[in-house]
Tab-separated table of C-alpha atoms in Angstrom:
chain	number	residue	atom	x	y	z
A	1	UNK	CA	55.741	-11.317	-32.529
A	2	UNK	CA	55.262	-8.871	-34.176
A	3	UNK	CA	51.879	-8.552	-36.405
A	4	UNK	CA	51.425	-6.437	-39.137
A	5	UNK	CA	47.947	-5.632	-40.373
A	6	UNK	CA	47.180	-3.738	-43.878
A	7	UNK	CA	44.084	-2.092	-45.251
A	8	UNK	CA	43.037	0.234	-48.177
A	9	UNK	CA	42.450	-3.043	-50.487
A	10	UNK	CA	39.177	-2.285	-52.830
A	11	UNK	CA	37.460	-1.610	-56.802
A	12	UNK	CA	39.355	0.469	-59.249
A	13	UNK	CA	38.777	1.082	-62.641
A	14	UNK	CA	41.922	0.892	-64.482
A	15	UNK	CA	44.120	4.471	-64.294
A	16	UNK	CA	42.466	4.861	-61.109
A	17	UNK	CA	44.519	4.937	-57.333
A	18	UNK	CA	44.917	2.772	-54.055
A	19	UNK	CA	46.706	3.571	-51.223
A	20	UNK	CA	48.047	0.488	-48.960
A	21	UNK	CA	48.869	1.099	-45.244
A	22	UNK	CA	50.263	-1.706	-43.175
A	23	UNK	CA	50.378	-1.164	-39.257
A	24	UNK	CA	52.822	-3.276	-37.042
A	25	UNK	CA	52.233	-4.150	-33.172
A	26	UNK	CA	53.109	-5.914	-31.026
A	27	UNK	CA	56.800	-6.535	-29.875
A	28	UNK	CA	59.037	-5.149	-32.341
A	29	UNK	CA	61.552	-5.181	-35.218
A	30	UNK	CA	62.713	-1.745	-34.368
A	31	UNK	CA	62.385	-0.252	-37.554
A	32	UNK	CA	62.476	-3.243	-39.702
A	33	UNK	CA	62.715	-3.788	-43.446
A	34	UNK	CA	59.749	-4.056	-45.243
A	35	UNK	CA	58.052	-5.045	-48.344
A	36	UNK	CA	55.115	-5.504	-50.541
A	37	UNK	CA	54.143	-8.574	-51.979
A	38	UNK	CA	51.177	-9.651	-54.744
A	39	UNK	CA	49.313	-13.016	-55.480
A	40	UNK	CA	46.953	-13.409	-58.417
A	41	UNK	CA	45.020	-16.811	-58.573
A	42	UNK	CA	47.010	-19.206	-59.391
A	43	UNK	CA	49.920	-17.300	-59.886
A	44	UNK	CA	53.349	-17.292	-57.199
A	45	UNK	CA	53.692	-14.381	-54.841
A	46	UNK	CA	55.441	-11.956	-56.342
A	47	UNK	CA	58.084	-9.251	-55.165
A	48	UNK	CA	56.137	-5.399	-55.442
A	49	UNK	CA	58.338	-3.338	-53.750
A	50	UNK	CA	60.859	-2.768	-50.492
A	51	UNK	CA	62.310	-0.319	-48.638
A	52	UNK	CA	65.410	-0.160	-46.225
A	53	UNK	CA	64.489	0.490	-42.257
A	54	UNK	CA	65.259	4.501	-42.959
A	55	UNK	CA	63.866	5.119	-46.204
A	56	UNK	CA	66.983	5.094	-48.139
A	57	UNK	CA	67.268	1.924	-50.334
A	58	UNK	CA	63.819	1.231	-52.386
A	59	UNK	CA	63.460	-1.423	-54.714
A	60	UNK	CA	60.459	-1.554	-57.231
A	61	UNK	CA	59.249	-4.247	-59.918
A	62	UNK	CA	59.832	-3.456	-63.002
A	63	UNK	CA	56.378	-4.322	-64.216
A	64	UNK	CA	55.367	-1.759	-61.122
A	65	UNK	CA	57.490	1.233	-61.488
A	66	UNK	CA	56.725	4.800	-62.668
A	67	UNK	CA	53.518	3.988	-61.136
A	68	UNK	CA	53.859	2.613	-57.849
A	69	UNK	CA	55.432	4.099	-54.573
A	70	UNK	CA	56.759	2.965	-51.727
A	71	UNK	CA	56.778	4.653	-47.980
A	72	UNK	CA	57.241	4.791	-44.475
A	73	UNK	CA	56.634	6.568	-41.058
A	74	UNK	CA	58.823	5.195	-38.444
A	75	UNK	CA	56.779	6.662	-36.075
A	76	UNK	CA	53.380	5.280	-36.474
A	77	UNK	CA	54.943	1.934	-37.274
A	78	UNK	CA	53.351	2.185	-40.138
A	79	UNK	CA	54.336	1.653	-44.120
A	80	UNK	CA	52.220	2.361	-47.385
A	81	UNK	CA	52.052	1.847	-50.726
A	82	UNK	CA	50.847	3.945	-52.966
A	83	UNK	CA	49.566	2.528	-57.088
A	84	UNK	CA	48.179	4.957	-59.512
A	85	UNK	CA	47.869	4.392	-63.023
A	86	UNK	CA	45.895	1.113	-62.408
A	87	UNK	CA	45.936	-2.076	-64.872
A	88	UNK	CA	44.485	-5.002	-64.603
A	89	UNK	CA	47.286	-6.915	-63.900
A	90	UNK	CA	47.318	-5.252	-61.093
A	91	UNK	CA	44.509	-7.336	-59.450
A	92	UNK	CA	45.747	-9.331	-56.704
A	93	UNK	CA	45.571	-10.431	-52.879
A	94	UNK	CA	48.046	-7.396	-51.589
A	95	UNK	CA	50.393	-7.988	-48.110
A	96	UNK	CA	53.342	-6.276	-46.340
A	97	UNK	CA	55.650	-7.924	-44.887
A	98	UNK	CA	58.755	-7.463	-42.703
A	99	UNK	CA	62.248	-8.380	-42.223
A	100	UNK	CA	65.434	-7.648	-40.150
A	101	UNK	CA	67.693	-10.111	-42.132
A	102	UNK	CA	70.732	-8.488	-42.759
A	103	UNK	CA	71.508	-9.574	-45.927
A	104	UNK	CA	68.213	-8.444	-46.929
A	105	UNK	CA	69.994	-6.523	-49.755
A	106	UNK	CA	70.293	-10.062	-52.037
A	107	UNK	CA	66.959	-10.089	-52.902
A	108	UNK	CA	64.910	-7.419	-51.650
A	109	UNK	CA	61.708	-8.635	-53.308
A	110	UNK	CA	62.059	-11.862	-52.508
A	111	UNK	CA	59.389	-13.386	-50.328
A	112	UNK	CA	61.873	-15.601	-48.955
A	113	UNK	CA	63.532	-13.132	-47.450
A	114	UNK	CA	60.786	-11.969	-44.795
A	115	UNK	CA	59.863	-13.136	-42.260
A	116	UNK	CA	55.741	-11.887	-40.958
A	117	UNK	CA	53.444	-11.792	-43.397
A	118	UNK	CA	50.290	-9.628	-43.077
A	119	UNK	CA	46.843	-11.639	-43.949
A	120	UNK	CA	46.398	-9.776	-46.777
A	121	UNK	CA	44.353	-6.522	-48.716
A	122	UNK	CA	43.061	-7.395	-51.712
A	123	UNK	CA	42.711	-4.794	-54.769
A	124	UNK	CA	40.980	-4.827	-57.974
A	125	UNK	CA	41.342	-3.175	-61.143
A	126	UNK	CA	38.528	-3.623	-63.495
A	127	UNK	CA	38.683	-2.422	-67.180
């Protein structure tokens, strides 16, 4: 069973940046589809960004386009989420997730399309 471990969260002021990492270990999907999600207290989990195994297909939620960048290094089994120009409304627990579903592209930002989840890392943005 593959395991995902996020890191890089923290507290920043509005306008700041953070880089989240997601390290995969254990029995692997071979280069799975990967996604980043977030969940704020009292809100549903929402997809933030997703990337295909080779990196050719990338998707972003409208709320983060132009500010967040998803990437991956398959040689290191690690995915990344670079977050710039952070806003207080970006405050949430951030999760990475992996999928090997053939129909991933139908809903790349849909949480139901992912089978393996990390434990999450907290991002807090103060105004």
